[in-house]
Amino acid sequence: MPELPEVETLARGLRQTVLGRRILSVTLGKTDFIDDPIALEQHLPGRQITAVERYGKFMLLRLMPPTGVGTSGLARNGEADGKKTSESLLVHLGMTGHIAPHPAAQPCAKHTHACFLLDDGRELRYMDARRFGRMAYLAGEALEEELRGFGADPLEVSAEEFVARVRTRRARVKALLLDQGLLRGVGNIYADESLWRAKIHPARLGAHLTRKQAGALHRALRTILEKAIVMRGSSISDFLDAEGEPGEYQRRHRAYGREGKPCYRCGTQVRRAIVAGRSSYFCPRCQPVPRGSALTLPLPKRKTKQRRNAIGRRGSG
DNA sequence: CTTACGGCCTGGGTGC
DNA sequence: TGCACCCAGGCCGTAA
């Protein structure tokens, strides 16, 4: 499940391998995870990839239309061009998404749903077994509006702003960390890891944190994300970078996925509970439960098995 | 207004 | 070998 460090790792890899390449053609498989498949087929061919950026958990491939008079967008005033070329391909990997260049002659792996033939004989391929990801071609105001909906980058936000944002909210701190509108890029793994490091229980309310605690959380989050990027992300399920290599940060996990194992600080067994609708791992001793908080335990009861209705895809835009 | 919660999408893994 | 079910992240509708 790619979060900020995994997407950053991927973006850096793609920057090395596909920056400056031109997209010759587009081939799509299943398209129910793409906002407007026709737009991809219409706008991408001929575009040059002029930048690869990470925006929260999104990857942005910045695109430059053919200019005709030989003015390569990359060569000259890159900054000014960056303004003009607002065209972008947004890619969200969901939980099982992969994106990497392959030799065009190589057979497509299972669940390959988008192929972008490049001008160097390779194909940038998007694979996603569950298609929980998202892909969209956006430009101009539509792009700006999309990006406007996201909060601060956790690596850039100042301590003051982070503390202010968290302490003015009455939601659980875990939910706040996962709220992409508040902070962009944090997912379940790094939320739990930073809360463990800051010794804060995930069910604490943001407004109930002291300034010191909120500050500690800001530092913990930043430290962990930076270390995770250095280690090329966490490969807990099947994350692979642009070179097809797994990350290493899962070896450093202190809370996530460690139910029943001893806390690295105090030896107490790490617990799992459902907080903000997500599995949350924490040390009950280092991260004491807030008073009056009833924790939801995992596997609470048998559920009423009803036939579901299926259908109902993502809307247009 | 803010927050909480359940359901939905999908298919790999698991356990019976 | 078959199969029912759990789970994941993001989003949405609804309730409090």
mmCIF file with all atom_site columns, N, CA and C (backbone and C1' of nucleotides) in Angstrom, chain A residues 111 129-132 169-170 308 310-311, chain B residues 2-5 7-12:
data_model
loop_
_atom_site.group_PDB
_atom_site.id
_atom_site.type_symbol
_atom_site.label_atom_id
_atom_site.label_alt_id
_atom_site.label_comp_id
_atom_site.label_asym_id
_atom_site.label_entity_id
_atom_site.label_seq_id
_atom_site.pdbx_PDB_ins_code
_atom_site.Cartn_x
_atom_site.Cartn_y
_atom_site.Cartn_z
_atom_site.occupancy
_atom_site.B_iso_or_equiv
_atom_site.pdbx_formal_charge
_atom_site.auth_seq_id
_atom_site.auth_comp_id
_atom_site.auth_asym_id
_atom_site.auth_atom_id
_atom_site.pdbx_PDB_model_num
ATOM 1   N N     . HIS A 1 111 ? -3.023  -8.253  -15.002 1.00 0.00 ? 111 HIS A N     1
ATOM 2   C CA    . HIS A 1 111 ? -3.608  -7.041  -14.420 1.00 0.00 ? 111 HIS A CA    1
ATOM 3   C C     . HIS A 1 111 ? -2.952  -5.751  -14.921 1.00 0.00 ? 111 HIS A C     1
ATOM 4   N N     . ALA A 1 129 ? -4.014  -5.090  -9.571  1.00 0.00 ? 129 ALA A N     1
ATOM 5   C CA    . ALA A 1 129 ? -4.917  -6.239  -9.455  1.00 0.00 ? 129 ALA A CA    1
ATOM 6   C C     . ALA A 1 129 ? -6.311  -5.803  -9.001  1.00 0.00 ? 129 ALA A C     1
ATOM 7   N N     . ARG A 1 130 ? -6.368  -4.999  -7.954  1.00 0.00 ? 130 ARG A N     1
ATOM 8   C CA    . ARG A 1 130 ? -7.691  -4.654  -7.410  1.00 0.00 ? 130 ARG A CA    1
ATOM 9   C C     . ARG A 1 130 ? -8.267  -3.365  -7.965  1.00 0.00 ? 130 ARG A C     1
ATOM 10  N N     . ARG A 1 131 ? -7.465  -2.645  -8.659  1.00 0.00 ? 131 ARG A N     1
ATOM 11  C CA    . ARG A 1 131 ? -7.923  -1.386  -9.255  1.00 0.00 ? 131 ARG A CA    1
ATOM 12  C C     . ARG A 1 131 ? -8.547  -0.450  -8.227  1.00 0.00 ? 131 ARG A C     1
ATOM 13  N N     . PHE A 1 132 ? -7.923  -0.391  -7.050  1.00 0.00 ? 132 PHE A N     1
ATOM 14  C CA    . PHE A 1 132 ? -8.331  0.598   -6.054  1.00 0.00 ? 132 PHE A CA    1
ATOM 15  C C     . PHE A 1 132 ? -7.613  1.912   -6.327  1.00 0.00 ? 132 PHE A C     1
ATOM 16  N N     . ARG A 1 169 ? -8.919  20.308  16.259  1.00 0.00 ? 169 ARG A N     1
ATOM 17  C CA    . ARG A 1 169 ? -9.872  19.304  15.774  1.00 0.00 ? 169 ARG A CA    1
ATOM 18  C C     . ARG A 1 169 ? -10.211 18.322  16.894  1.00 0.00 ? 169 ARG A C     1
ATOM 19  N N     . ARG A 1 170 ? -11.478 17.908  16.917  1.00 0.00 ? 170 ARG A N     1
ATOM 20  C CA    . ARG A 1 170 ? -11.903 16.986  17.966  1.00 0.00 ? 170 ARG A CA    1
ATOM 21  C C     . ARG A 1 170 ? -11.952 15.535  17.486  1.00 0.00 ? 170 ARG A C     1
ATOM 22  N N     . ARG A 1 308 ? -24.883 -8.417  -1.716  1.00 0.00 ? 308 ARG A N     1
ATOM 23  C CA    . ARG A 1 308 ? -24.762 -7.015  -2.076  1.00 0.00 ? 308 ARG A CA    1
ATOM 24  C C     . ARG A 1 308 ? -25.157 -6.739  -3.516  1.00 0.00 ? 308 ARG A C     1
ATOM 25  N N     . ALA A 1 310 ? -23.739 -4.949  -5.879  1.00 0.00 ? 310 ALA A N     1
ATOM 26  C CA    . ALA A 1 310 ? -22.732 -4.717  -6.919  1.00 0.00 ? 310 ALA A CA    1
ATOM 27  C C     . ALA A 1 310 ? -22.957 -3.403  -7.650  1.00 0.00 ? 310 ALA A C     1
ATOM 28  N N     . ILE A 1 311 ? -22.242 -3.243  -8.718  1.00 0.00 ? 311 ILE A N     1
ATOM 29  C CA    . ILE A 1 311 ? -22.359 -2.058  -9.577  1.00 0.00 ? 311 ILE A CA    1
ATOM 30  C C     . ILE A 1 311 ? -22.139 -0.749  -8.815  1.00 0.00 ? 311 ILE A C     1
ATOM 31  P P     . DT  B 2 2   ? -16.801 22.334  9.480   1.00 0.00 ? 2   DT  B P     1
ATOM 32  O "O5'" . DT  B 2 2   ? -16.807 21.247  10.634  1.00 0.00 ? 2   DT  B "O5'" 1
ATOM 33  C "C5'" . DT  B 2 2   ? -16.508 21.631  11.973  1.00 0.00 ? 2   DT  B "C5'" 1
ATOM 34  C "C4'" . DT  B 2 2   ? -16.639 20.422  12.865  1.00 0.00 ? 2   DT  B "C4'" 1
ATOM 35  C "C3'" . DT  B 2 2   ? -15.739 19.252  12.442  1.00 0.00 ? 2   DT  B "C3'" 1
ATOM 36  O "O3'" . DT  B 2 2   ? -14.991 18.828  13.558  1.00 0.00 ? 2   DT  B "O3'" 1
ATOM 37  C "C1'" . DT  B 2 2   ? -18.000 18.526  12.676  1.00 0.00 ? 2   DT  B "C1'" 1
ATOM 38  P P     . DT  B 2 3   ? -13.839 17.790  13.325  1.00 0.00 ? 3   DT  B P     1
ATOM 39  O "O5'" . DT  B 2 3   ? -14.562 16.403  13.612  1.00 0.00 ? 3   DT  B "O5'" 1
ATOM 40  C "C5'" . DT  B 2 3   ? -15.096 16.159  14.904  1.00 0.00 ? 3   DT  B "C5'" 1
ATOM 41  C "C4'" . DT  B 2 3   ? -15.944 14.912  14.901  1.00 0.00 ? 3   DT  B "C4'" 1
ATOM 42  C "C3'" . DT  B 2 3   ? -15.202 13.645  14.456  1.00 0.00 ? 3   DT  B "C3'" 1
ATOM 43  O "O3'" . DT  B 2 3   ? -15.212 12.740  15.549  1.00 0.00 ? 3   DT  B "O3'" 1
ATOM 44  C "C1'" . DT  B 2 3   ? -17.355 13.789  13.483  1.00 0.00 ? 3   DT  B "C1'" 1
ATOM 45  P P     . DA  B 2 4   ? -14.670 11.256  15.396  1.00 0.00 ? 4   DA  B P     1
ATOM 46  O "O5'" . DA  B 2 4   ? -15.984 10.456  15.009  1.00 0.00 ? 4   DA  B "O5'" 1
ATOM 47  C "C5'" . DA  B 2 4   ? -17.049 10.375  15.945  1.00 0.00 ? 4   DA  B "C5'" 1
ATOM 48  C "C4'" . DA  B 2 4   ? -17.948 9.204   15.584  1.00 0.00 ? 4   DA  B "C4'" 1
ATOM 49  C "C3'" . DA  B 2 4   ? -17.208 7.919   15.233  1.00 0.00 ? 4   DA  B "C3'" 1
ATOM 50  O "O3'" . DA  B 2 4   ? -17.925 6.834   15.792  1.00 0.00 ? 4   DA  B "O3'" 1
ATOM 51  C "C1'" . DA  B 2 4   ? -18.507 8.620   13.385  1.00 0.00 ? 4   DA  B "C1'" 1
ATOM 52  P P     . DC  B 2 5   ? -17.344 5.353   15.730  1.00 0.00 ? 5   DC  B P     1
ATOM 53  O "O5'" . DC  B 2 5   ? -18.191 4.724   14.550  1.00 0.00 ? 5   DC  B "O5'" 1
ATOM 54  C "C5'" . DC  B 2 5   ? -19.603 4.877   14.554  1.00 0.00 ? 5   DC  B "C5'" 1
ATOM 55  C "C4'" . DC  B 2 5   ? -20.171 4.358   13.257  1.00 0.00 ? 5   DC  B "C4'" 1
ATOM 56  C "C3'" . DC  B 2 5   ? -19.441 3.113   12.709  1.00 0.00 ? 5   DC  B "C3'" 1
ATOM 57  O "O3'" . DC  B 2 5   ? -20.403 2.142   12.382  1.00 0.00 ? 5   DC  B "O3'" 1
ATOM 58  C "C1'" . DC  B 2 5   ? -19.696 4.736   11.035  1.00 0.00 ? 5   DC  B "C1'" 1
ATOM 59  P P     . DG  B 2 7   ? -22.792 -2.556  7.234   1.00 0.00 ? 7   DG  B P     1
ATOM 60  O "O5'" . DG  B 2 7   ? -22.588 -2.090  5.722   1.00 0.00 ? 7   DG  B "O5'" 1
ATOM 61  C "C5'" . DG  B 2 7   ? -23.541 -1.207  5.136   1.00 0.00 ? 7   DG  B "C5'" 1
ATOM 62  C "C4'" . DG  B 2 7   ? -23.052 -0.755  3.780   1.00 0.00 ? 7   DG  B "C4'" 1
ATOM 63  C "C3'" . DG  B 2 7   ? -22.484 -1.887  2.911   1.00 0.00 ? 7   DG  B "C3'" 1
ATOM 64  O "O3'" . DG  B 2 7   ? -23.017 -1.759  1.604   1.00 0.00 ? 7   DG  B "O3'" 1
ATOM 65  C "C1'" . DG  B 2 7   ? -20.928 -0.123  3.060   1.00 0.00 ? 7   DG  B "C1'" 1
ATOM 66  P P     . DC  B 2 8   ? -23.077 -3.045  0.673   1.00 0.00 ? 8   DC  B P     1
ATOM 67  O "O5'" . DC  B 2 8   ? -22.061 -2.613  -0.472  1.00 0.00 ? 8   DC  B "O5'" 1
ATOM 68  C "C5'" . DC  B 2 8   ? -22.314 -1.438  -1.242  1.00 0.00 ? 8   DC  B "C5'" 1
ATOM 69  C "C4'" . DC  B 2 8   ? -21.038 -0.967  -1.876  1.00 0.00 ? 8   DC  B "C4'" 1
ATOM 70  C "C3'" . DC  B 2 8   ? -20.218 -2.086  -2.510  1.00 0.00 ? 8   DC  B "C3'" 1
ATOM 71  O "O3'" . DC  B 2 8   ? -20.475 -2.101  -3.913  1.00 0.00 ? 8   DC  B "O3'" 1
ATOM 72  C "C1'" . DC  B 2 8   ? -18.851 -0.472  -1.362  1.00 0.00 ? 8   DC  B "C1'" 1
ATOM 73  P P     . DC  B 2 9   ? -20.189 -3.452  -4.700  1.00 0.00 ? 9   DC  B P     1
ATOM 74  O "O5'" . DC  B 2 9   ? -18.727 -3.178  -5.287  1.00 0.00 ? 9   DC  B "O5'" 1
ATOM 75  C "C5'" . DC  B 2 9   ? -18.556 -2.179  -6.274  1.00 0.00 ? 9   DC  B "C5'" 1
ATOM 76  C "C4'" . DC  B 2 9   ? -17.102 -1.794  -6.361  1.00 0.00 ? 9   DC  B "C4'" 1
ATOM 77  C "C3'" . DC  B 2 9   ? -16.182 -2.987  -6.604  1.00 0.00 ? 9   DC  B "C3'" 1
ATOM 78  O "O3'" . DC  B 2 9   ? -16.000 -3.136  -8.009  1.00 0.00 ? 9   DC  B "O3'" 1
ATOM 79  C "C1'" . DC  B 2 9   ? -15.297 -1.467  -4.935  1.00 0.00 ? 9   DC  B "C1'" 1
ATOM 80  P P     . DT  B 2 10  ? -15.969 -4.611  -8.596  1.00 0.00 ? 10  DT  B P     1
ATOM 81  O "O5'" . DT  B 2 10  ? -14.528 -5.149  -8.198  1.00 0.00 ? 10  DT  B "O5'" 1
ATOM 82  C "C5'" . DT  B 2 10  ? -13.356 -4.510  -8.699  1.00 0.00 ? 10  DT  B "C5'" 1
ATOM 83  C "C4'" . DT  B 2 10  ? -12.150 -5.124  -8.040  1.00 0.00 ? 10  DT  B "C4'" 1
ATOM 84  C "C3'" . DT  B 2 10  ? -12.105 -6.635  -8.185  1.00 0.00 ? 10  DT  B "C3'" 1
ATOM 85  O "O3'" . DT  B 2 10  ? -11.165 -6.955  -9.189  1.00 0.00 ? 10  DT  B "O3'" 1
ATOM 86  C "C1'" . DT  B 2 10  ? -11.573 -5.919  -5.940  1.00 0.00 ? 10  DT  B "C1'" 1
ATOM 87  P P     . DG  B 2 11  ? -11.069 -8.468  -9.737  1.00 0.00 ? 11  DG  B P     1
ATOM 88  O "O5'" . DG  B 2 11  ? -10.030 -9.153  -8.763  1.00 0.00 ? 11  DG  B "O5'" 1
ATOM 89  C "C5'" . DG  B 2 11  ? -8.740  -8.598  -8.614  1.00 0.00 ? 11  DG  B "C5'" 1
ATOM 90  C "C4'" . DG  B 2 11  ? -8.027  -9.285  -7.468  1.00 0.00 ? 11  DG  B "C4'" 1
ATOM 91  C "C3'" . DG  B 2 11  ? -7.956  -10.811 -7.583  1.00 0.00 ? 11  DG  B "C3'" 1
ATOM 92  O "O3'" . DG  B 2 11  ? -6.771  -11.217 -6.948  1.00 0.00 ? 11  DG  B "O3'" 1
ATOM 93  C "C1'" . DG  B 2 11  ? -9.033  -10.262 -5.612  1.00 0.00 ? 11  DG  B "C1'" 1
ATOM 94  P P     . DG  B 2 12  ? -5.823  -12.284 -7.636  1.00 0.00 ? 12  DG  B P     1
ATOM 95  O "O5'" . DG  B 2 12  ? -4.703  -12.459 -6.516  1.00 0.00 ? 12  DG  B "O5'" 1
ATOM 96  C "C5'" . DG  B 2 12  ? -4.083  -11.292 -5.978  1.00 0.00 ? 12  DG  B "C5'" 1
ATOM 97  C "C4'" . DG  B 2 12  ? -3.673  -11.549 -4.554  1.00 0.00 ? 12  DG  B "C4'" 1
ATOM 98  C "C3'" . DG  B 2 12  ? -3.127  -12.943 -4.275  1.00 0.00 ? 12  DG  B "C3'" 1
ATOM 99  O "O3'" . DG  B 2 12  ? -2.097  -12.826 -3.304  1.00 0.00 ? 12  DG  B "O3'" 1
ATOM 100 C "C1'" . DG  B 2 12  ? -5.065  -12.584 -2.963  1.00 0.00 ? 12  DG  B "C1'" 1
#
